[in-house]
Amino acid sequence: MAEYMKKASKNLQASQELQKQWHGQKAVPIQYQPGQKVWVLEPVAPRALQDKWSGPHIIVEKKGEVTYLVDLGTARSPLRVLHVYRLKPYYDRADLTLLMATDEGQEEESDPLPDLFSSTEQDALVEGVFLADCLTAEQKDHCINLLGQFSELFSTVPGTTSWCEHTIDTGDSLPVKSKIYRQPDHVRDCIKQEVQKMLELGVVEHSESPWASPVVLVPKPHSKDGKREMRFCADYRGLNQVTKTDAHPIPRADELIDTLASAKYLSTFDLTAGYWQIKLSEDAKAKTTLSTIGGHYQFTVVPFGLKNAPAAFQRLVKTVLQGLEAFSAAYLDDIAVFSSTWDDHLVHLWKVLEALQKAGLTIKASKCQIGQGKVVYLGYLVGGEQIAPLQGKIQTIIDWVPSTTQTPVIAFLGLTGYYRRFIKNYGSIAAPLNDLTSKKMPKKVLWTANCQKAFEELKQAMCSAPVLKSPC
């Protein structure tokens, strides 16, 4: 470990010196004073790599050698520590007129601001990745320098790994063809738009395959700006029925949570459209064909909804992170890095990011968190040697109402069962509700007094759920 840390520290220092020399060729040191007005370079939502200058904003104080605390005047994040590259002086009209008159006749000097063309993407990257508030200014500078070395990793466009190719083994089965579902006009428009986007990304291509699966649009659980977003999916139930099962195991969520809970520093990464980063074999492409009103299309990468997609992706991530298991964990495309000290964490981050880069994968910057004391991972709040359920999930359980059909009862048991480690004697309490979900029972359930008692006890138990101590 000491040898790896020494090597990583040496490489990091060399990279920093090289970047400093390159960016400092024509740069002049810039100093701002508290109370001074400045422009701030900010990304344009939702385009993470397109920036614009906004302002004026006020310098509050100098935090580090090249960082300043700036008052942005926004409700969401009024104060933010920014690198000097993201700042430039703001001049009032009167000050600008006086400056021009004073400089008249003098020899023209070079612009003291560094060339932002080469650093715009890196600045946007740092803006997109969430750095923990508990980190010091020096630690945040470490993160910025480290992430800058892997700027190509962070992209909204899925990467393409050459480490594996997914196949779909259907044996001697004849092609499965399903009819197109009838869709409302506004849904048809959404399907056309999504297909066009996927064509442009190279995710799908035109097909003449005898296989065919219908398209469905599923509402996403979370919406942005109050708009209801839809997820483009294919109904591969017919294909999945004739596909041989890949038995590669998926990690147990509770074991991963126990592993992370004892760490002092935690970072999480989410791969960009993870499945789309695995190529399909030529034979498998034809079997993923979609039928739409606008035509016949087949995937070139692993689509969502395939029977063996989770197993194939978990196998890939396990291969990529092989040898790094002591400080990294992955549940499909959710990757976590955990460490006991900050120096170790920088080394661990460097190793994991290097492994992902070698595999040709990309990360969605907006879903990354670096250097946290506690993180939300797989439905739990973990870190600081503690494990707790999410408050949002607890509120959902509290607001749940009794049902007269099996499906909501199964959903309720699924949610409470996920947090059963917080409820003593969960199996005994939930027994009357479990009886309602038996295949021998009718779909319309008979909600008895015992069912109501079990229902209320589970809700009450979740309201008073303890914060568990890490077993590690």
Coordinates of C-alpha atoms in Angstrom, one line a residue:
M1 CA 0.0 0.0 0.0
A2 CA 2.8 2.4 0.9
E3 CA 4.5 1.7 -2.5
Y4 CA 1.2 2.4 -4.4
M5 CA 0.6 5.6 -2.4
K6 CA 4.2 6.8 -3.1
K7 CA 3.8 6.1 -6.8
A8 CA 0.3 7.7 -7.0
S9 CA 1.6 10.8 -5.1
K10 CA 4.6 11.1 -7.4
N11 CA 2.4 10.8 -10.6
L12 CA -0.1 13.3 -9.2
Q13 CA 2.7 15.8 -8.3
A14 CA 4.3 15.4 -11.8
S15 CA 0.9 15.9 -13.5
Q16 CA 0.2 19.0 -11.4
E17 CA 3.6 20.5 -12.2
L18 CA 3.1 19.8 -15.9
Q19 CA -0.3 21.4 -15.9
K20 CA 1.0 24.4 -13.9
Q21 CA 3.8 25.0 -16.4
W22 CA 1.4 24.7 -19.4
H23 CA -1.3 27.0 -18.1
G24 CA 1.2 29.4 -16.6
Q25 CA 3.2 30.2 -19.7
K26 CA 1.4 33.5 -20.3
A27 CA -0.5 33.8 -17.0
V28 CA -0.1 36.6 -14.6
P29 CA -1.0 36.0 -10.9
I30 CA -4.5 37.4 -10.2
Q31 CA -5.6 38.6 -6.8
Y32 CA -9.1 39.6 -5.7
Q33 CA -10.1 41.5 -2.6
P34 CA -13.1 40.9 -0.3
G35 CA -16.0 43.0 -1.6
Q36 CA -14.7 43.1 -5.2
K37 CA -17.1 42.4 -8.0
V38 CA -16.4 39.5 -10.4
W39 CA -17.8 37.5 -13.3
V40 CA -18.3 33.8 -12.7
L41 CA -18.1 31.1 -15.3
E42 CA -21.0 28.7 -14.9
P43 CA -22.3 25.7 -16.9
V44 CA -25.5 26.1 -18.9
A45 CA -28.2 23.7 -17.8
P46 CA -28.8 21.1 -19.0
R47 CA -25.6 21.2 -21.2
A48 CA -22.9 20.3 -18.7
L49 CA -20.0 21.1 -21.1
Q50 CA -21.3 24.6 -22.3
D51 CA -20.5 27.5 -20.1
K52 CA -21.5 31.2 -19.7
W53 CA -20.3 34.2 -17.7
S54 CA -22.8 35.5 -15.0
G55 CA -22.6 38.4 -12.6
P56 CA -21.7 40.5 -11.0
H57 CA -21.0 38.5 -7.9
I58 CA -19.1 39.5 -4.7
I59 CA -15.9 38.1 -3.4
V60 CA -16.4 37.2 0.3
E61 CA -12.9 35.9 1.2
K62 CA -9.8 34.1 -0.1
K63 CA -9.9 30.5 0.9
G64 CA -6.7 29.1 -0.7
E65 CA -3.9 30.1 -2.9
V66 CA -6.1 30.0 -6.0
T67 CA -9.6 29.7 -4.5
Y68 CA -12.1 32.2 -3.3
L69 CA -15.5 32.1 -1.5
V70 CA -18.0 33.9 -3.7
D71 CA -21.5 35.1 -2.9
L72 CA -23.6 34.0 -5.9
G73 CA -26.8 35.4 -4.4
T74 CA -28.9 32.2 -5.2
A75 CA -31.2 30.5 -2.8
R76 CA -29.8 27.0 -3.6
S77 CA -26.1 27.7 -3.0
P78 CA -25.5 31.4 -2.0
L79 CA -21.9 30.8 -1.1
R80 CA -19.5 28.7 -3.2
V81 CA -15.7 28.2 -3.3
L82 CA -14.5 28.7 -6.8
H83 CA -11.2 28.4 -8.6
V84 CA -9.6 31.6 -9.9
Y85 CA -10.0 30.2 -13.5
R86 CA -13.7 30.6 -13.1
L87 CA -13.5 34.3 -12.2
K88 CA -12.7 37.5 -13.9
P89 CA -12.9 41.1 -12.8
Y90 CA -16.2 43.0 -13.2
Y91 CA -16.0 46.7 -14.0
D92 CA -18.7 49.3 -13.7
R93 CA -19.2 51.7 -16.6
A94 CA -17.6 54.6 -14.7
D95 CA -14.6 52.5 -13.6
L96 CA -14.2 51.2 -17.1
T97 CA -14.2 54.7 -18.6
L98 CA -11.6 55.8 -16.1
L99 CA -9.5 52.8 -16.8
M100 CA -9.5 53.4 -20.5
A101 CA -8.5 57.1 -20.0
T102 CA -5.7 56.1 -17.6
D103 CA -4.2 53.5 -19.9
E104 CA -4.3 55.6 -23.1
G105 CA -0.9 55.9 -24.7
Q106 CA 0.6 53.1 -22.6
E107 CA 2.1 49.9 -24.1
E108 CA -0.6 47.3 -24.5
E109 CA -0.2 44.4 -22.1
S110 CA -1.2 40.8 -22.5
D111 CA -4.6 39.7 -21.1
P112 CA -3.9 38.6 -17.5
L113 CA -6.7 36.0 -17.7
P114 CA -5.6 32.5 -18.6
D115 CA -6.8 31.0 -21.9
L116 CA -10.1 29.3 -20.9
F117 CA -10.5 27.3 -24.1
S118 CA -8.4 24.4 -22.9
S119 CA -9.9 24.4 -19.3
T120 CA -13.6 24.9 -20.1
E121 CA -14.4 21.2 -20.2
Q122 CA -12.4 20.5 -17.0
D123 CA -14.2 23.4 -15.2
A124 CA -17.5 22.1 -16.2
L125 CA -16.5 18.6 -15.0
V126 CA -15.6 19.9 -11.6
E127 CA -18.9 21.9 -11.5
G128 CA -20.9 18.8 -12.3
V129 CA -19.2 16.5 -9.8
F130 CA -20.4 17.1 -6.2
L131 CA -17.5 17.7 -3.8
A132 CA -18.4 17.2 -0.1
D133 CA -18.9 20.4 1.9
C134 CA -16.9 18.9 4.7
L135 CA -13.7 18.9 2.6
T136 CA -11.2 21.6 3.2
A137 CA -10.1 24.0 0.4
E138 CA -6.9 22.0 0.0
Q139 CA -8.8 18.7 -0.2
K140 CA -11.1 20.1 -2.8
D141 CA -8.0 21.3 -4.8
H142 CA -6.7 17.7 -4.6
C143 CA -10.0 16.4 -6.0
I144 CA -10.0 19.0 -8.8
N145 CA -6.5 18.0 -9.9
L146 CA -7.2 14.3 -9.7
L147 CA -10.5 14.5 -11.6
G148 CA -8.8 16.7 -14.2
Q149 CA -6.5 13.8 -15.1
F150 CA -9.5 11.7 -16.0
S151 CA -11.6 14.4 -17.7
E152 CA -12.4 12.1 -20.7
L153 CA -14.1 9.7 -18.3
F154 CA -16.9 12.1 -17.5
S155 CA -19.4 12.4 -20.3
T156 CA -23.1 12.4 -21.0
V157 CA -22.4 10.1 -24.0
P158 CA -22.1 6.3 -23.1
G159 CA -18.6 4.9 -23.7
T160 CA -18.0 1.6 -25.5
T161 CA -15.9 -1.1 -23.8
S162 CA -13.8 -3.6 -25.7
W163 CA -13.5 -5.9 -22.7
C164 CA -16.6 -8.0 -23.5
E165 CA -19.4 -8.6 -26.0
H166 CA -22.9 -9.7 -25.0
T167 CA -24.6 -12.7 -26.6
I168 CA -28.2 -13.9 -26.4
D169 CA -28.4 -17.7 -26.3
T170 CA -31.9 -18.8 -27.4
G171 CA -30.9 -22.3 -28.4
D172 CA -33.1 -23.7 -31.2
S173 CA -36.0 -21.4 -30.6
L174 CA -37.8 -19.9 -33.5
P175 CA -37.8 -16.1 -33.7
V176 CA -40.3 -14.4 -31.4
K177 CA -42.4 -11.7 -32.9
S178 CA -44.9 -9.6 -30.9
K179 CA -47.4 -7.1 -32.2
I180 CA -47.0 -3.3 -31.8
Y181 CA -48.9 -1.8 -28.9
R182 CA -51.4 0.8 -29.7
Q183 CA -50.1 4.2 -28.4
P184 CA -51.7 7.7 -28.0
D185 CA -50.5 10.4 -30.4
H186 CA -48.3 12.2 -27.9
V187 CA -46.6 8.9 -27.0
R188 CA -45.9 8.2 -30.6
D189 CA -44.1 11.5 -30.9
C190 CA -42.0 10.6 -27.9
I191 CA -41.1 7.3 -29.4
K192 CA -40.0 8.9 -32.7
Q193 CA -37.9 11.4 -30.8
E194 CA -36.2 8.7 -28.7
V195 CA -35.5 6.5 -31.7
Q196 CA -34.0 9.5 -33.6
K197 CA -31.7 10.2 -30.6
M198 CA -30.6 6.6 -30.4
L199 CA -29.9 6.5 -34.1
E200 CA -27.7 9.6 -33.8
L201 CA -25.8 8.0 -30.9
G202 CA -25.4 4.7 -32.8
V203 CA -27.3 2.8 -30.1
V204 CA -29.8 1.4 -32.7
E205 CA -29.8 0.8 -36.4
H206 CA -32.3 -0.2 -39.1
S207 CA -33.1 -3.9 -39.1
E208 CA -34.7 -6.5 -41.3
S209 CA -34.7 -9.2 -38.5
P210 CA -37.6 -11.7 -38.1
W211 CA -37.5 -11.0 -34.4
A212 CA -39.6 -8.2 -33.0
S213 CA -40.5 -6.7 -29.6
P214 CA -42.9 -3.8 -29.0
V215 CA -42.0 -0.5 -27.4
V216 CA -43.4 0.9 -24.2
L217 CA -42.8 4.2 -22.4
V218 CA -42.6 4.1 -18.6
P219 CA -42.8 7.2 -16.4
K220 CA -39.6 7.9 -14.6
P221 CA -39.8 7.9 -10.8
H222 CA -38.3 11.5 -10.6
S223 CA -39.1 14.4 -12.8
K224 CA -37.2 17.6 -13.5
D225 CA -38.7 21.1 -13.4
G226 CA -42.1 19.6 -12.8
K227 CA -42.3 17.9 -16.2
R228 CA -43.1 14.2 -16.4
E229 CA -40.3 12.4 -18.2
M230 CA -40.7 9.0 -19.8
R231 CA -38.2 6.1 -20.0
F232 CA -38.0 4.4 -23.4
C233 CA -38.3 0.6 -22.9
A234 CA -38.8 -2.5 -25.0
D235 CA -41.0 -5.3 -23.9
Y236 CA -38.7 -8.3 -24.2
R237 CA -40.8 -10.8 -22.3
G238 CA -41.2 -13.0 -25.3
L239 CA -37.4 -13.0 -26.0
N240 CA -36.6 -13.5 -22.3
Q241 CA -38.8 -16.6 -22.2
V242 CA -36.6 -18.4 -24.7
T243 CA -33.3 -17.0 -23.5
K244 CA -31.0 -19.3 -21.4
T245 CA -30.3 -17.9 -18.0
D246 CA -26.9 -16.4 -17.1
A247 CA -26.5 -17.4 -13.4
H248 CA -23.7 -14.9 -12.6
P249 CA -24.5 -13.6 -9.1
I250 CA -25.6 -10.1 -8.3
P251 CA -24.0 -8.9 -4.9
R252 CA -26.3 -8.7 -1.9
A253 CA -27.1 -5.1 -1.1
D254 CA -27.0 -5.6 2.7
E255 CA -23.4 -7.0 2.4
L256 CA -22.3 -4.0 0.3
I257 CA -23.9 -1.6 2.8
D258 CA -22.1 -3.3 5.7
T259 CA -18.8 -2.9 3.9
L260 CA -19.2 0.8 3.2
A261 CA -20.6 1.8 6.6
S262 CA -17.3 1.8 8.5
A263 CA -15.5 4.1 6.1
K264 CA -14.6 7.7 6.9
Y265 CA -14.4 8.9 3.3
L266 CA -16.9 7.7 0.6
S267 CA -17.2 8.5 -3.1
T268 CA -19.8 7.2 -5.5
F269 CA -19.9 7.0 -9.3
D270 CA -22.7 6.2 -11.7
L271 CA -21.8 5.0 -15.2
T272 CA -23.5 6.8 -18.1
A273 CA -26.3 4.5 -19.4
G274 CA -24.4 1.6 -18.1
Y275 CA -25.9 -1.2 -20.3
W276 CA -25.3 0.9 -23.5
Q277 CA -21.6 0.7 -22.9
I278 CA -21.5 -3.1 -23.8
K279 CA -21.6 -4.1 -27.4
L280 CA -23.9 -6.8 -28.8
S281 CA -22.7 -9.7 -30.9
E282 CA -23.9 -9.7 -34.5
D283 CA -26.3 -12.6 -33.8
A284 CA -27.7 -10.9 -30.7
K285 CA -28.4 -7.6 -32.5
A286 CA -31.1 -9.2 -34.6
K287 CA -32.8 -10.6 -31.5
T288 CA -33.2 -7.2 -29.9
T289 CA -35.2 -5.7 -32.8
L290 CA -37.9 -3.1 -31.9
S291 CA -41.1 -2.7 -33.8
T292 CA -42.4 0.9 -34.0
I293 CA -44.8 2.8 -36.2
G294 CA -41.8 4.4 -37.9
G295 CA -39.9 1.2 -38.7
H296 CA -37.9 -1.8 -37.5
Y297 CA -34.7 -1.1 -35.5
Q298 CA -32.2 -3.3 -33.7
F299 CA -29.8 -2.4 -30.9
T300 CA -26.1 -2.4 -31.3
V301 CA -25.5 -2.3 -27.5
V302 CA -27.2 -4.0 -24.6
P303 CA -30.7 -2.6 -24.2
F304 CA -32.6 -2.2 -20.9
G305 CA -35.0 -5.1 -20.2
L306 CA -32.9 -8.1 -21.4
K307 CA -33.0 -11.1 -19.1
N308 CA -29.3 -11.5 -18.7
A309 CA -28.2 -7.8 -18.9
P310 CA -27.7 -7.4 -15.1
A311 CA -25.5 -10.5 -14.9
A312 CA -23.5 -9.5 -17.9
F313 CA -22.9 -6.0 -16.6
Q314 CA -22.0 -7.2 -13.1
R315 CA -19.5 -9.5 -14.6
L316 CA -17.9 -6.7 -16.6
V317 CA -17.7 -4.4 -13.5
K318 CA -16.2 -7.2 -11.4
T319 CA -13.5 -7.7 -14.1
V320 CA -12.8 -4.0 -14.3
L321 CA -12.4 -3.6 -10.5
Q322 CA -10.5 -6.9 -10.0
G323 CA -7.8 -6.4 -7.4
L324 CA -9.4 -3.3 -6.1
E325 CA -12.1 -5.0 -3.9
A326 CA -10.4 -3.9 -0.7
F327 CA -11.6 -0.3 -1.2
S328 CA -14.2 -0.4 -4.0
A329 CA -17.7 -2.0 -4.4
A330 CA -20.2 -2.1 -7.2
Y331 CA -23.8 -3.0 -7.6
L332 CA -24.3 -3.0 -11.3
D333 CA -23.4 0.6 -12.5
D334 CA -23.3 2.1 -8.9
I335 CA -19.7 2.2 -7.9
A336 CA -18.5 3.2 -4.4
V337 CA -14.9 3.9 -3.2
F338 CA -14.3 3.8 0.6
S339 CA -11.3 4.7 2.7
S340 CA -10.2 5.4 6.3
T341 CA -7.9 8.3 5.6
W342 CA -7.9 11.1 3.0
D343 CA -4.5 10.2 1.6
D344 CA -5.7 6.6 1.1
H345 CA -8.9 7.9 -0.5
L346 CA -7.0 9.9 -3.2
V347 CA -4.9 6.8 -4.0
H348 CA -8.1 4.6 -4.1
L349 CA -9.9 7.1 -6.3
W350 CA -7.0 7.3 -8.7
K351 CA -6.9 3.5 -9.1
V352 CA -10.6 3.1 -9.6
L353 CA -10.8 5.9 -12.2
E354 CA -7.7 4.5 -14.0
A355 CA -9.4 1.1 -14.2
L356 CA -12.6 2.5 -15.6
Q357 CA -10.7 4.6 -18.1
K358 CA -8.7 1.5 -19.3
A359 CA -12.0 -0.3 -19.8
G360 CA -13.4 2.5 -22.0
L361 CA -16.3 3.3 -19.7
T362 CA -17.8 6.8 -19.0
I363 CA -19.2 8.3 -15.9
K364 CA -22.2 10.7 -15.5
A365 CA -20.7 13.6 -13.6
S366 CA -24.0 14.9 -12.2
K367 CA -24.5 11.7 -10.2
C368 CA -21.0 11.6 -8.7
Q369 CA -20.2 12.5 -5.1
I370 CA -16.6 12.8 -3.8
G371 CA -15.2 12.7 -0.3
Q372 CA -18.5 12.3 1.6
G373 CA -18.7 11.3 5.2
K374 CA -22.1 9.7 4.5
V375 CA -23.7 8.8 1.2
V376 CA -27.0 7.5 -0.1
Y377 CA -26.2 4.1 -1.6
L378 CA -28.7 1.4 -2.6
G379 CA -31.5 3.0 -0.6
Y380 CA -29.5 3.5 2.6
L381 CA -27.7 6.4 4.3
V382 CA -24.3 4.9 5.1
G383 CA -21.0 6.2 6.6
G384 CA -19.5 7.2 9.8
E385 CA -20.0 3.6 11.1
Q386 CA -23.7 4.0 10.8
I387 CA -26.5 2.6 8.6
A388 CA -29.9 4.2 8.4
P389 CA -33.0 4.0 6.1
L390 CA -33.8 6.9 3.9
Q391 CA -36.3 9.3 5.3
G392 CA -38.2 9.5 2.0
K393 CA -38.8 5.8 2.1
I394 CA -39.9 5.9 5.7
Q395 CA -42.4 8.6 4.8
T396 CA -43.7 6.5 1.9
I397 CA -44.3 3.6 4.3
I398 CA -46.1 5.9 6.8
D399 CA -48.4 7.3 4.0
W400 CA -49.3 3.8 2.7
V401 CA -53.0 2.9 2.9
P402 CA -54.6 -0.5 3.2
S403 CA -55.5 -2.3 0.0
T404 CA -58.1 -4.8 -1.2
T405 CA -55.9 -6.4 -3.9
Q406 CA -52.7 -8.4 -3.8
T407 CA -50.4 -6.1 -5.9
P408 CA -50.2 -3.2 -3.4
V409 CA -49.7 -5.6 -0.5
I410 CA -46.8 -7.2 -2.3
A411 CA -45.3 -3.8 -3.0
F412 CA -45.7 -2.8 0.7
L413 CA -44.0 -6.0 1.9
G414 CA -41.2 -5.5 -0.7
L415 CA -40.5 -2.0 0.6
T416 CA -40.7 -2.9 4.3
G417 CA -38.8 -6.2 3.7
Y418 CA -35.9 -4.3 2.2
Y419 CA -35.5 -2.6 5.6
R420 CA -36.2 -5.7 7.7
R421 CA -32.9 -5.4 9.4
F422 CA -34.3 -2.4 11.3
I423 CA -37.4 -4.3 12.5
K424 CA -37.1 -6.9 15.2
N425 CA -39.1 -10.1 14.4
Y426 CA -40.1 -8.8 11.0
G427 CA -41.2 -12.3 9.7
S428 CA -43.6 -12.9 12.6
I429 CA -45.1 -9.4 12.4
A430 CA -45.6 -9.6 8.6
A431 CA -47.0 -13.1 8.6
P432 CA -50.7 -12.2 8.2
L433 CA -49.8 -10.0 5.2
N434 CA -47.6 -12.6 3.6
D435 CA -50.5 -15.0 3.8
L436 CA -52.5 -12.7 1.6
T437 CA -49.9 -12.9 -1.2
S438 CA -50.0 -16.7 -1.6
K439 CA -50.8 -17.9 -5.1
K440 CA -53.6 -20.0 -3.7
M441 CA -55.3 -16.8 -2.4
P442 CA -57.6 -14.7 -4.7
K443 CA -56.3 -11.5 -6.2
K444 CA -58.9 -9.6 -4.2
V445 CA -57.8 -9.9 -0.6
L446 CA -59.8 -10.1 2.6
W447 CA -58.3 -7.4 4.9
T448 CA -58.9 -8.8 8.4
A449 CA -58.2 -7.3 11.9
N450 CA -54.9 -9.3 12.0
C451 CA -53.8 -7.8 8.7
Q452 CA -54.6 -4.3 9.9
K453 CA -52.6 -5.0 13.2
A454 CA -49.6 -6.2 11.2
F455 CA -49.9 -3.3 8.8
E456 CA -49.8 -0.8 11.7
E457 CA -47.0 -2.5 13.6
L458 CA -44.7 -2.5 10.5
K459 CA -45.4 1.2 10.0
Q460 CA -44.8 2.0 13.6
A461 CA -41.6 0.0 13.6
M462 CA -40.3 2.0 10.6
C463 CA -41.2 5.3 12.3
S464 CA -38.9 4.3 15.2
A465 CA -36.3 2.5 13.2
P466 CA -32.9 2.6 14.9
V467 CA -29.7 3.8 13.3
L468 CA -27.5 0.7 13.1
K469 CA -23.8 0.5 13.9
S470 CA -21.5 -0.9 11.3
P471 CA -20.6 -4.6 12.0
C472 CA -17.1 -4.0 10.5

